[in-house]
Short mmCIF file of C-alpha atoms in Angstrom, two decimals:
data_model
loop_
_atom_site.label_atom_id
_atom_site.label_comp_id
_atom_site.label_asym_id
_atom_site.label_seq_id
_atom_site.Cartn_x
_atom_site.Cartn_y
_atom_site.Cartn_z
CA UNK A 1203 115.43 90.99 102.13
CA UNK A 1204 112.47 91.71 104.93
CA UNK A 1205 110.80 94.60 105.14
CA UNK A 1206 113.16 96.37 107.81
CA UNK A 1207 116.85 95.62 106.54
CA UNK A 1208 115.07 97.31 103.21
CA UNK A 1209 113.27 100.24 105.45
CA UNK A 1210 116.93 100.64 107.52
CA UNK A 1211 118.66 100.96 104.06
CA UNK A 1212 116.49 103.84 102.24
CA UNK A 1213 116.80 105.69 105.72
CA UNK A 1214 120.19 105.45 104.93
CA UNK A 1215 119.65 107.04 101.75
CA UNK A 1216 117.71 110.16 103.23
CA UNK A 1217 120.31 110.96 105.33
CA UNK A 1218 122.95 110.76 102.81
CA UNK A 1219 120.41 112.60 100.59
CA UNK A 1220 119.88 115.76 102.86
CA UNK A 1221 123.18 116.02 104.20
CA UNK A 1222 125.54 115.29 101.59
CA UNK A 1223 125.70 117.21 98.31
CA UNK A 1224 126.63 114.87 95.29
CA UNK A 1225 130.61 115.53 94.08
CA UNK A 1226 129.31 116.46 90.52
CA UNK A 1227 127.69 119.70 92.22
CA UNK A 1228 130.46 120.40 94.55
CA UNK A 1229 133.26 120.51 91.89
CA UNK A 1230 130.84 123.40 90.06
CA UNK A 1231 130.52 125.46 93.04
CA UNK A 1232 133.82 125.39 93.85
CA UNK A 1233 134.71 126.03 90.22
CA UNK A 1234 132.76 129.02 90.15
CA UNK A 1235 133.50 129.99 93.50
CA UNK A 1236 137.37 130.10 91.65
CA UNK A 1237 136.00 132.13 88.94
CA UNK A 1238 134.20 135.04 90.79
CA UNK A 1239 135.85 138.66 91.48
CA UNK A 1240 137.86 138.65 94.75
CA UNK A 1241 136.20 140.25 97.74
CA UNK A 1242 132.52 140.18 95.71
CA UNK A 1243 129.46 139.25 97.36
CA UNK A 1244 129.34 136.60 94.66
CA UNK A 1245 132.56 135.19 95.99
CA UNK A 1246 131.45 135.34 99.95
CA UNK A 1247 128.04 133.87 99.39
CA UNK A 1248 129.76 130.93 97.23
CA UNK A 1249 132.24 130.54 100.02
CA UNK A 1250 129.17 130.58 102.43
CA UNK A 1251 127.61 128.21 100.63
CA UNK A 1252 130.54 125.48 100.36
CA UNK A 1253 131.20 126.03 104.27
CA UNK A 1254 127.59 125.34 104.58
CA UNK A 1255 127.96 121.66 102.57
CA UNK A 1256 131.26 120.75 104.26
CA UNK A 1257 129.34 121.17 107.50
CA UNK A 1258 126.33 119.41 106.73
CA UNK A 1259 128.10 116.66 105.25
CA UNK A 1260 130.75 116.39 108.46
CA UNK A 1261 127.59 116.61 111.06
CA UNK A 1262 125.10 114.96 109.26
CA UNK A 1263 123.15 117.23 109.27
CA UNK A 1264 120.58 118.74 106.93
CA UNK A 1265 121.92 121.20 104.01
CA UNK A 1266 119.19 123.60 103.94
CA UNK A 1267 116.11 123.60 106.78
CA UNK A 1268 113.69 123.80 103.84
CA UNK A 1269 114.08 119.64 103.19
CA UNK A 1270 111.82 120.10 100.33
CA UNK A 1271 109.22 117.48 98.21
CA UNK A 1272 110.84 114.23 98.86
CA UNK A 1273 110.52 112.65 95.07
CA UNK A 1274 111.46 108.40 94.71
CA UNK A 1275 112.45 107.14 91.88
CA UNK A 1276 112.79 103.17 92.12
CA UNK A 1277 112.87 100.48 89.47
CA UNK A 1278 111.47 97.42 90.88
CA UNK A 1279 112.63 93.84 90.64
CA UNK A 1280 110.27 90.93 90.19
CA UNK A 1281 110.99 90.04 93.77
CA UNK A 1282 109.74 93.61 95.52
CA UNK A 1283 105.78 94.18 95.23
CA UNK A 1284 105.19 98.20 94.87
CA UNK A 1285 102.95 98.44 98.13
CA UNK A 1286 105.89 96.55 100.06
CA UNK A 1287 108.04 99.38 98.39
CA UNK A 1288 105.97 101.99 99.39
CA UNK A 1289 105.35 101.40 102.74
CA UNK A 1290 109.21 100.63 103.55
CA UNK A 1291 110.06 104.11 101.34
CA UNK A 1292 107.20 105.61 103.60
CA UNK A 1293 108.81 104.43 107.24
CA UNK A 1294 112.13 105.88 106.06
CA UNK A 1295 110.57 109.08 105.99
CA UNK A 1296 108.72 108.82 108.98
CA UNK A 1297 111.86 108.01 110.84
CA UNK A 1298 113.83 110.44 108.70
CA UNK A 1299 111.71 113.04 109.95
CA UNK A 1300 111.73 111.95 114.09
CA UNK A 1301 115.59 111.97 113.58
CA UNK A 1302 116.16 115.27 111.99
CA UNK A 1303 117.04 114.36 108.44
CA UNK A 1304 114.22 115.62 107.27
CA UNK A 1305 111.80 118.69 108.81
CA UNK A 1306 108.07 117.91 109.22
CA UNK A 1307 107.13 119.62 105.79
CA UNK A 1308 103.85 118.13 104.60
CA UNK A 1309 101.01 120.84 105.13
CA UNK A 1310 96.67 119.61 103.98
CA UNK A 1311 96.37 122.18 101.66
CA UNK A 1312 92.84 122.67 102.88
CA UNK A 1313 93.42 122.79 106.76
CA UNK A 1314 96.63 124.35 106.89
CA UNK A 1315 97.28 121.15 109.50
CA UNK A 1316 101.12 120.33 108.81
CA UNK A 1317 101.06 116.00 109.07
CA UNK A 1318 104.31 116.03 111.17
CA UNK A 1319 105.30 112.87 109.26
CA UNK A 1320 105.69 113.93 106.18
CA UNK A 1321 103.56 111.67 104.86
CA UNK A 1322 99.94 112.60 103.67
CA UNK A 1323 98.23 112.65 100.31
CA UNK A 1324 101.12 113.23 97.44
CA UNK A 1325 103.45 112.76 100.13
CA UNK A 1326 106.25 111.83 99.02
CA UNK A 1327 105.76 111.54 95.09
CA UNK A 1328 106.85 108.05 93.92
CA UNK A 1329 107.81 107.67 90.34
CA UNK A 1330 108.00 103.79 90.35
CA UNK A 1331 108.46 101.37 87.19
CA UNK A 1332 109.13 97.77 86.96
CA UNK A 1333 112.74 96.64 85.34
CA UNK A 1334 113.77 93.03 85.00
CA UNK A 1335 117.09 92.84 86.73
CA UNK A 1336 117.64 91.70 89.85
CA UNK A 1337 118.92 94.84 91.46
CA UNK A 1338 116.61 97.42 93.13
CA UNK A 1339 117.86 100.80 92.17
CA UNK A 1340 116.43 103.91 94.52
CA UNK A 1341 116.86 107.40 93.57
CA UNK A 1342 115.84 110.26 96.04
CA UNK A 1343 115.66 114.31 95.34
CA UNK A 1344 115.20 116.38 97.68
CA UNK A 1345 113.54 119.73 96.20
CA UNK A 1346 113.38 122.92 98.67
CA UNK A 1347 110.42 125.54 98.05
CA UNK A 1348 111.78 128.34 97.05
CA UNK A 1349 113.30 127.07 94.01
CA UNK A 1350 110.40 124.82 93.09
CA UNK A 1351 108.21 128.10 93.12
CA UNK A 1352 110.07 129.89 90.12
CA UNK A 1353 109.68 126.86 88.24
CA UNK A 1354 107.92 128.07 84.61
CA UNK A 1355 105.82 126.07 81.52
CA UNK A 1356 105.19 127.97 78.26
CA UNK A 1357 103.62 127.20 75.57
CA UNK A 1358 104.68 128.18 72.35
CA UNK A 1359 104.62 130.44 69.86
CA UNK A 1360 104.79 133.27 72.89
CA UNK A 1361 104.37 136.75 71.12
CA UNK A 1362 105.94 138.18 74.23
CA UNK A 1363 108.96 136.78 74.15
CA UNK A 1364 108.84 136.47 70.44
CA UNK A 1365 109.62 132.59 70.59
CA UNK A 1366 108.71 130.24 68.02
CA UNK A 1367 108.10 126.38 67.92
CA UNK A 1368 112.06 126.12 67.58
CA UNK A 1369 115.61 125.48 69.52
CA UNK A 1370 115.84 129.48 68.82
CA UNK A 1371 112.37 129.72 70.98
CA UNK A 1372 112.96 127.35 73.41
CA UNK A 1373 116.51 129.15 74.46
CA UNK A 1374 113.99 132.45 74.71
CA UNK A 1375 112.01 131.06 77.06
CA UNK A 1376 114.38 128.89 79.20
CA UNK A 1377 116.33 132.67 79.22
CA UNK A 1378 112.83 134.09 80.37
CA UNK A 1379 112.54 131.69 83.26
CA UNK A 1380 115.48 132.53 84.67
CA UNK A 1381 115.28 136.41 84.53
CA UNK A 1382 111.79 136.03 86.48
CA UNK A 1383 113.87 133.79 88.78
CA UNK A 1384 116.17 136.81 89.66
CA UNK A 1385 118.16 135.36 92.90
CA UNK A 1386 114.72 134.23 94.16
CA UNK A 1387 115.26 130.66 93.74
CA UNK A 1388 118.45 130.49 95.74
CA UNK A 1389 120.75 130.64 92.87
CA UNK A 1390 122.99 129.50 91.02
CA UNK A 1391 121.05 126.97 89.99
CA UNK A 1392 120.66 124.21 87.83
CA UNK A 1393 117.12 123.72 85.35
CA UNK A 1394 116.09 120.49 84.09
CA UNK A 1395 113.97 121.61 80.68
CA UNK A 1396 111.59 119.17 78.70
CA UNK A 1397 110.50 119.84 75.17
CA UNK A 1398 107.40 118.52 74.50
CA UNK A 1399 104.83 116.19 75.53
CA UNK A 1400 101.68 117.62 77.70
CA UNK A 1401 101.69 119.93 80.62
CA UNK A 1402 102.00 117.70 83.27
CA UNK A 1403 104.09 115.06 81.62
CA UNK A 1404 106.77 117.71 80.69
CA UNK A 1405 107.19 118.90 84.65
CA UNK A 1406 107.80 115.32 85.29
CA UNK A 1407 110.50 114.96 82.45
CA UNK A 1408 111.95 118.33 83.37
CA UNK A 1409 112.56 116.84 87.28
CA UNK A 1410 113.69 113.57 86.06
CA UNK A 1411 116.48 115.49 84.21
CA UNK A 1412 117.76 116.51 87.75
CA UNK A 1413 118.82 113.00 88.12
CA UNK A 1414 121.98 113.50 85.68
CA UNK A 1415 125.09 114.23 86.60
CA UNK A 1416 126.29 117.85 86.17
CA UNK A 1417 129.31 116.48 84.15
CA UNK A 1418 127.41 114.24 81.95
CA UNK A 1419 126.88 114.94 78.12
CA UNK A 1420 123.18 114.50 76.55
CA UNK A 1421 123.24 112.22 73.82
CA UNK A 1422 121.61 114.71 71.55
CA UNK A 1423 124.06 116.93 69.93
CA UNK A 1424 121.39 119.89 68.87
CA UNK A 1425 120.22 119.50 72.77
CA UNK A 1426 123.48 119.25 74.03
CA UNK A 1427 124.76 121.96 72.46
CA UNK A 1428 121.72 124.13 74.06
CA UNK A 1429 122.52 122.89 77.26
CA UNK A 1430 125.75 124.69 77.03
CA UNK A 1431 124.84 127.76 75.23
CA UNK A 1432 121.99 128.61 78.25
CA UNK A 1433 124.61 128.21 80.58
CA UNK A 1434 127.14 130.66 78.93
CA UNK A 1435 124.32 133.34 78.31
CA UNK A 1436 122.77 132.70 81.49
CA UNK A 1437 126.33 133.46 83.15
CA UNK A 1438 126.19 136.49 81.06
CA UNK A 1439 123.38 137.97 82.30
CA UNK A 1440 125.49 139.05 86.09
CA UNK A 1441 122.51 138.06 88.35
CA UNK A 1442 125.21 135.59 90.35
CA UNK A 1443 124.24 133.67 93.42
CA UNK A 1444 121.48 134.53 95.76
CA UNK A 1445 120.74 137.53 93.35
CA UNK A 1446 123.78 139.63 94.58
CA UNK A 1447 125.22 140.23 91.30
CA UNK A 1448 128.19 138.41 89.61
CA UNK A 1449 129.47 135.82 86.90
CA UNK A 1450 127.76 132.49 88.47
CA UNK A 1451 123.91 132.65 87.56
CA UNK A 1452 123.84 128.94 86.61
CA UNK A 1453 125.53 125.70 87.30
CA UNK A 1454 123.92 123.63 84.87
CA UNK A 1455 121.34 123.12 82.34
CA UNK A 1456 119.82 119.82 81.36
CA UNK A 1457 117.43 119.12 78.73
CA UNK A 1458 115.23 116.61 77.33
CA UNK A 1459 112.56 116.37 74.63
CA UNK A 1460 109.03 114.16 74.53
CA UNK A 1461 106.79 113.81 71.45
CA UNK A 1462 103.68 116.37 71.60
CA UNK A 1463 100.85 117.34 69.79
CA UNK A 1464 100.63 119.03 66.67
CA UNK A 1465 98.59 121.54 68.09
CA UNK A 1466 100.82 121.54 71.74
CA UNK A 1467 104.74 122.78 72.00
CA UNK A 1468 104.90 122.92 75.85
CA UNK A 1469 108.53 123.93 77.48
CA UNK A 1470 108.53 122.87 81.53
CA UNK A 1471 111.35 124.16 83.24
CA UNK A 1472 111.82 123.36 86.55
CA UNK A 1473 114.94 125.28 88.82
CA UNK A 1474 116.83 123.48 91.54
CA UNK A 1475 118.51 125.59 93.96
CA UNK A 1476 122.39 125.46 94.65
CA UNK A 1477 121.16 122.59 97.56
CA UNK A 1478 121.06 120.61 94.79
CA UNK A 1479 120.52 116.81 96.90
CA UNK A 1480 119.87 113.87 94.42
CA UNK A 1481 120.89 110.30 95.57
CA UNK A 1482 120.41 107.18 94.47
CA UNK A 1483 121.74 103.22 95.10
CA UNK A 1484 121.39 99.98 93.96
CA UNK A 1485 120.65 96.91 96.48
CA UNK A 1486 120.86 93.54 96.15
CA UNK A 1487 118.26 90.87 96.24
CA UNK A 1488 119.90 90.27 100.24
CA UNK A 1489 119.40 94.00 100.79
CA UNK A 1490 123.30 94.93 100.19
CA UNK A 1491 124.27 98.22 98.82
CA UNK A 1492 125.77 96.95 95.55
CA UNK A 1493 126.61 100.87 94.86
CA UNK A 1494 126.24 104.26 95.50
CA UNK A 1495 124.76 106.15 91.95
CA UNK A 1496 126.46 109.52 92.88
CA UNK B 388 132.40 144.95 108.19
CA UNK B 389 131.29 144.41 112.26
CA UNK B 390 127.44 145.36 113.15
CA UNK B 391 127.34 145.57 116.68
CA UNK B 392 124.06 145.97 119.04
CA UNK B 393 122.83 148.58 119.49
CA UNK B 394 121.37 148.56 116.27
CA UNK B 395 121.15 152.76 116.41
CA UNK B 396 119.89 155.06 113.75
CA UNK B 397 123.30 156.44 112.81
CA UNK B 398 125.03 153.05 112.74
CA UNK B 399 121.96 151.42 110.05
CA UNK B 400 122.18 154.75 108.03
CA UNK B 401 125.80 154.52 107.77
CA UNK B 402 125.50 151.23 105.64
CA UNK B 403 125.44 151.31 101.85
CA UNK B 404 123.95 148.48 99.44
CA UNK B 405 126.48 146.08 98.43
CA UNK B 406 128.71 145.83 101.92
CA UNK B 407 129.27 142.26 103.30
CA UNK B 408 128.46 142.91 107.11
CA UNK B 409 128.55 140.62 110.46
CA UNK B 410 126.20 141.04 112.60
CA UNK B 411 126.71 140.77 116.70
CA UNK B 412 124.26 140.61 119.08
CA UNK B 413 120.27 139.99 119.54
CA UNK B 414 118.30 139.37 116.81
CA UNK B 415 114.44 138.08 116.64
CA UNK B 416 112.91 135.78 114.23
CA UNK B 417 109.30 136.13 112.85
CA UNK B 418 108.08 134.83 109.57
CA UNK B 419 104.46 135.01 108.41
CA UNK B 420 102.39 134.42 111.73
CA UNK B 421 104.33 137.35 113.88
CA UNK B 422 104.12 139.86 111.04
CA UNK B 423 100.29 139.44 110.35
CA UNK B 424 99.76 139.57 114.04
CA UNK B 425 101.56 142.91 114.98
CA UNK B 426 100.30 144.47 111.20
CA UNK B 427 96.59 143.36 113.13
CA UNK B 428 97.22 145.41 116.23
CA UNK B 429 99.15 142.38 118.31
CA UNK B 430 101.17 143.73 121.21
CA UNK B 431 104.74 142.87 120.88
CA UNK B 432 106.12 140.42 123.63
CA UNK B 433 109.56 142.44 123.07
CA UNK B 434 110.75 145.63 122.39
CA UNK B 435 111.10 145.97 119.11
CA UNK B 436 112.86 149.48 118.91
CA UNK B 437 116.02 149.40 117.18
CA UNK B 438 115.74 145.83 116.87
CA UNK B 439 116.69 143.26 113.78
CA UNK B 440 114.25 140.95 112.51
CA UNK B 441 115.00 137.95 110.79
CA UNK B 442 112.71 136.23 108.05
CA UNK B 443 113.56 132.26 109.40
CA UNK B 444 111.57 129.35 110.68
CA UNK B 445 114.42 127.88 112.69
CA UNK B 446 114.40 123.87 113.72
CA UNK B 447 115.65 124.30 117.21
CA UNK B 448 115.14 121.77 119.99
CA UNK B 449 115.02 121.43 123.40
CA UNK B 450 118.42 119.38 124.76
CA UNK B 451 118.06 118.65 128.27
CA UNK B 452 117.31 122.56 130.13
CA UNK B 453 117.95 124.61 127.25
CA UNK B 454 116.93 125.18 123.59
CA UNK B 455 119.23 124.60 120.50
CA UNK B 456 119.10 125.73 116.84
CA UNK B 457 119.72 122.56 114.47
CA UNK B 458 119.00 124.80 111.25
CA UNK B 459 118.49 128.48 110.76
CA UNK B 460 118.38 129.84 107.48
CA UNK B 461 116.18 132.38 105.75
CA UNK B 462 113.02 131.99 104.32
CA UNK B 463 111.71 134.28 101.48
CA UNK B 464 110.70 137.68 102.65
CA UNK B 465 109.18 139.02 99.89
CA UNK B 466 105.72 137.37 101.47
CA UNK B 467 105.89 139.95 104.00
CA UNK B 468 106.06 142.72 101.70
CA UNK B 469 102.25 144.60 102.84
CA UNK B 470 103.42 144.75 106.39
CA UNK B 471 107.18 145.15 106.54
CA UNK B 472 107.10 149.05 106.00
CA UNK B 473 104.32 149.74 108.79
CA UNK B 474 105.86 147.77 111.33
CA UNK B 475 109.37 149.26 110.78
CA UNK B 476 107.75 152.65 111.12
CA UNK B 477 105.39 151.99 114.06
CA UNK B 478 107.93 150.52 115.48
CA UNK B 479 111.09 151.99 114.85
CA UNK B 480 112.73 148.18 113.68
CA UNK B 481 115.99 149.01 112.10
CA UNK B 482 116.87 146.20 110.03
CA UNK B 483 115.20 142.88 108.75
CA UNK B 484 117.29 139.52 107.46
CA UNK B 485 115.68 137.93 104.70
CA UNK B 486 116.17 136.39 101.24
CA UNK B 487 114.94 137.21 97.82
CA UNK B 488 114.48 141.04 98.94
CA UNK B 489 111.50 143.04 99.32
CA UNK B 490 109.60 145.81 97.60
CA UNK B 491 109.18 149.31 96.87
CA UNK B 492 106.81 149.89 100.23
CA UNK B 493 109.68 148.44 102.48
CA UNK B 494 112.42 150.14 100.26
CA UNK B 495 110.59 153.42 100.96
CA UNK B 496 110.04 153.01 104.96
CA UNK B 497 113.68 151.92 104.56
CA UNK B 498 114.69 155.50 103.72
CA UNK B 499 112.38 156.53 106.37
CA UNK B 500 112.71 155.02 109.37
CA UNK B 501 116.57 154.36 108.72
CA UNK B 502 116.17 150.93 108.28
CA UNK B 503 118.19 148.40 106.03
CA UNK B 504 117.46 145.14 104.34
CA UNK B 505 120.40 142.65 105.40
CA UNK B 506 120.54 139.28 103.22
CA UNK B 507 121.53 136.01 104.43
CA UNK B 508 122.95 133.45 102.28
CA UNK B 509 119.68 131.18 101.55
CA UNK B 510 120.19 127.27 102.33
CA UNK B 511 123.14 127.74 104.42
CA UNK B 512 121.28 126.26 107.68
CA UNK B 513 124.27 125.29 108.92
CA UNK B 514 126.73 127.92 108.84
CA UNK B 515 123.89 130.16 110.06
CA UNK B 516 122.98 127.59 113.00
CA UNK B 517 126.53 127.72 113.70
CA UNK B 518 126.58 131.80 113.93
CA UNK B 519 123.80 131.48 116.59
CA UNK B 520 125.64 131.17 120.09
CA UNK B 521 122.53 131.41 122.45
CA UNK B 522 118.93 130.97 122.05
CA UNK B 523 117.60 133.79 125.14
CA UNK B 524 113.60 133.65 124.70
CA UNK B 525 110.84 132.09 122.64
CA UNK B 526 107.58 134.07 122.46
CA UNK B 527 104.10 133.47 120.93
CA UNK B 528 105.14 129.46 121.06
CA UNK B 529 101.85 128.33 121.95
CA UNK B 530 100.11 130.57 119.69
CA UNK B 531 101.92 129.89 116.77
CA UNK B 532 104.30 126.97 116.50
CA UNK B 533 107.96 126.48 116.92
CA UNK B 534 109.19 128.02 113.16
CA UNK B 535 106.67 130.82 113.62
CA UNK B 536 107.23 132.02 116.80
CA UNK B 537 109.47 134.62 117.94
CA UNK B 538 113.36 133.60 119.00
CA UNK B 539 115.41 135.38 120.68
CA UNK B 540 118.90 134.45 119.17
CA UNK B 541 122.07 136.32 120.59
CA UNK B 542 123.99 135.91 117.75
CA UNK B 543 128.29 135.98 116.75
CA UNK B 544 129.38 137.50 113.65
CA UNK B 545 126.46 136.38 111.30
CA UNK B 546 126.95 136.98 107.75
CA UNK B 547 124.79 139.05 106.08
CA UNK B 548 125.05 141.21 102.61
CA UNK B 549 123.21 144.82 102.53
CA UNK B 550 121.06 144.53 99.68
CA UNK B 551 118.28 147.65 100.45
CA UNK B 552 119.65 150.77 102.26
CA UNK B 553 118.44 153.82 104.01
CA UNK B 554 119.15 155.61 101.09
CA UNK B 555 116.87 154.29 98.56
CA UNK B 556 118.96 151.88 96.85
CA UNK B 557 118.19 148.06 96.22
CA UNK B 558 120.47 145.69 95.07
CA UNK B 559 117.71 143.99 93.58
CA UNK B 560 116.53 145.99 91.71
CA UNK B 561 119.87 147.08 89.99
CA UNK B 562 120.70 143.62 89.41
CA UNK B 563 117.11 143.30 87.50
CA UNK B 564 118.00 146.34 85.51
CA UNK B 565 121.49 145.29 84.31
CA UNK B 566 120.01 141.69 83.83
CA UNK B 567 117.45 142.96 81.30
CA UNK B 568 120.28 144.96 79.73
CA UNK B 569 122.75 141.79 79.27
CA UNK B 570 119.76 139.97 78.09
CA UNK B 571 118.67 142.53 75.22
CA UNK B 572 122.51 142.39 73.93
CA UNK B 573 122.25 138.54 74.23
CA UNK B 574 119.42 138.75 71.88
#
C-alpha cells in the first residue's frame, strides 16, 4: 500500500472516530437514559446527549468541540516501517484538522502558541508495537479535557481514605476518584483503572483499558467482579450526568492489574467522559479495510 | 420552561435551582481571555447589562458573507471563578452558561445582583450549534482569537438546567452533600 491510500484510510478513521460514538456506548446511554426518573434533569441531559450523537454521527460532524489528545494505538506488520506509520498517522491529523474533524488543539506549553495542526511535541501520543501478522490494526481515542483533568493515581496504604494494599482499598479509592469528579468530568462516565506497576506505566494501562468494549467481560473473575460492584455503588451515590443529580453516575468500569514493586501499590484511574470516541480497524497488506473493531 | 430576552431582574429571580429552562434570544460568549480583560479594567465592546454570558469557545466559520457555528458547547467555568462575581456586580450580568458550576464568590453575587448560573449539557456541540440561529457580532477577534473572543449568538430555545439561583442555592453543592452521604452508607 503507498503512503497516501494508507494516509486517506486513517483519515477515514478520525472522522469516524470524532463523529461516531461506538454502539457498545450508545446501547448504555440509552439504557440509562430508560432507567432515569421521568421529567428529571438526569433524563433531559441523557436525552440531550443521545440527540447530540445521532447528530454528529448523521452530519459528520464532531461529537464534542473539545476533540481531545488524539492517542494511536497500531500493531505493525513486517511490511510497515514505524516512521512511514507515523508520518501517514501524522497527515491524517493534519488534514483531519483543515477539514473540521478535529479542532486545532495542540498548545507549546511554554509559549502558549496553539500549533494549528495538531501536531507538535507529544502530539498525538503513539503507542506502537510490532505483531507478526499481516494485518495492520489502528486504534484511535479521542480524549476531551475536561474528563482527562479529574483523572486520579494513589498510592497505597492512603490513611485518608483508610485503603489498604487490597481489592477492599482499591474500590476506596476508585470510589474517591469519582466523588472528586462530581459532574466535572462530563459524566456519566466510564474509568479505565490499573493496579499496579509504576506511576506512569499504570496511566498508560488505565487508557489502554478504554479500548474494551463496554459489554465485554474481564477475564479475571476477582477483577471482574469489581468492575461491576464500582458501577452499582457508583450509581448509588445520585451524582447522575453532568452533576445534576440522578441514578446514572457511571457507564462502565474497566480494570486491569500490572506487577509492581514491593515497596509500590499505585492505582491510576483515568475518566472518559460520556463522548466516549474509541475506533479502531484492521487493513490489509493492499490497504483494504478488512474490518471495522467497533 | 421559556427564558425570553430581556433577561430582567424579576424574570432571573423568579428561577429556582433544579428547573430545565430554554433560553431565547442574545447571548455572548467569553471564556478565559474576555473575563481577565474586563476583571483588568477592559471596556466592554457591548452592553453587558442584563445580559447572559456563556462559558464556550465556539468553532464557527466564515461561509461565503456570513459566520457559522460548527460546534458550541460549554467549556468548564469553574476557571473563572475570581472574576465571575465582580463582573456580574459591576456590571449588572444576569446569568452565565457554563459547565461544572462555580463557587461560593459567584453563588454569593448570584443572590446579589439577581443573577443565575444556567448549565448546558457539556459535549453536546451539536445540539447546541443547532440551538444557535444567528451569529450577530464578533468582538475582541483580533485581540484574542476566534474561541476567545466575544460572539454575539441570537439564540432559539437553548437548553439549559438552573443549577445556582438568586437565592443562594447550588445544585452542586447539594449533589456533593448527598453524594458524601450515599458514600458513608456504602461504606
Amino acid at each position: 500500500m503507498t503512503g497516501k491510500i494508507l494516509q486517506a484510510q486513517l483519515l477515514e478513521l478520525i472522522r469516524r472516530t470524532s463523529s461516531r460514538l461506538p454502539d457498545d456506548v450508545v446501547r448504555v446511554i440509552e439504557k440509562s437514559w430508560r432507567k432515569e426518573q421521568k421529567d428529571s434533569n438526569a433524563k433531559y441531559a441523557l436525552k440531550v446527549i443521545l440527540d447530540n450523537i445521532a447528530m454528529a454521527r448523521e452530519n459528520s460532524l464532531p461529537l464534542c468541540q473539545d476533540t481531545g489528545t488524539i492517542i494511536c494505538y497500531a500493531d505493525l506488520p513486517v511490511w510497515l516501517d514505524e516512521p512511514g506509520f507515523r508520518k501517514a498517522y501524522e497527515q491524517a491529523v493534519l488534514q483531519a484538522t483543515k477539514v473540521g474533524y478535529l479542532r486545532q488543539n495542540s498548545v507549546d506549553s511554554l509559549t502558549g502558541k496553539n500549533s494549528g495542526t495538531n501536531l507538535g511535541p507529544g502530539s498525538p501520543v503513539f503507542h506502537l508495537q510490532q505483531t507478526k501478522s499481516r494485518t495492520l490494526t489502528v486504534r484511535t481515542i479521542l480524549k476531551g479535557g475536561g474528563c482527562e483533568n479529574v483523572g486520579a493515581q494513589y498510592s497505597l496504604p492512603d490513611a485518608r481514605l483508610g485503603a489498604g494494599r487490597d481489592l477492599a482499598g482499591v474500590r476506596k479509592c476508585i470510589l474517591d476518584a469519582i466523588m472528586q469528579a462530581q459532574g466535572k468530568g462530563c459524566g456519566p462516565g466510564i474509568l479505565g483503572v490499573c493496579i499496579g506497576s509504576d506511576r506512569s506505566s499504570g496511566y498508560v494501562a488505565s487508557k489502554e483499558e478504554f479500548l474494551r468494549a463496554l459489554d465485554d467481560a474481564n477475564e479475571h473473575p476477582a477483577l471482574a467482579k469489581l468492575e461491576k460492584q464500582i458501577v452499582a455503588d457508583a450509581n448509588r451515590l445520585g451524582i447522575g450526568p453532568m452533576g445534576f443529580g440522578g441514578a446514572t453516575t457511571l457507564l462502565g468500569c474497566k480494570i486491569t492489574h500490572r506487577n509492581r514493586l514491593p515497596a509500590s501499590y499505585f492505582v491510576s484511574i483515568s475518566y472518559m467522559c460520556w463522548a466516549y470516541r474509541r475506533d479502531g480497524f484492521q487493513l490489509s497488506e493492499a490497504g483494504k479495510i478488512i474490518r471495522w473493531l467497533y | 420552561m421559556l427564558l425570553e430576552a430581556p433577561f430582567t431582574e424579576a424574570k432571573i429571580r423568579a428561577l429556582k435551582v433544579g428547573e430545565m429552562v430554554e433560553i431565547t434570544g442574545l447571548i455572548y460568549t467569553g471564556r478565559d481571555a474576555v473575563h481577565k480583560y474586563l476583571y483588568d479594567g477592559g471596556k466592554p465592546p457591548i452592553d453587558l447589562t442584563d445580559s447572559i454570558i456563556y462559558h464556550c469557545g465556539p468553532v464557527v466559520v466564515r461561509e461565503k458573507d456570513r459566520w457559522v457555528v460548527k460546534a458550541a458547547g460549554p467549556t468548564t467555568s469553574a476557571r473563572e471563578e475570581p472574576y465571575q462575581g465582580p463582573l456580574m456586580e459591576r456590571f449588572k450580568i444576569r446569568g452565565v452558561i457554563g459547565k461544572g458550576g462555580m463557587g461560593p464568590k459567584t453563588l454569593a453575587a448570584c443572590a446579589k445582583v439577581g443573577a443565575v448560573y444556567l448549565h448546558a449539557i457539556g459535549g453536546a456541540a451539536q445540539v447546541l450549534a443547532e440551538r444557535v440561529t444567528a451569529v450577530e457580532g464578533v468582538h475582541l477577534f483580533e485581540e484574542f482569537g476566534s474561541p476567545e473572543a466575544i460572539w454575539e449568538f441570537r439564540v432559539e430555545r437553548f437548553p439549559v438546567v438552573v443549577t445556582m439561583d438568586s437565592h443562594g442555592r447550588s445544585l452542586h453543592d447539594e449533589v456533593l452533600r448527598a453524594s458524601q452521604a450515599a458514600l458513608a452508607r456504602l461504606g
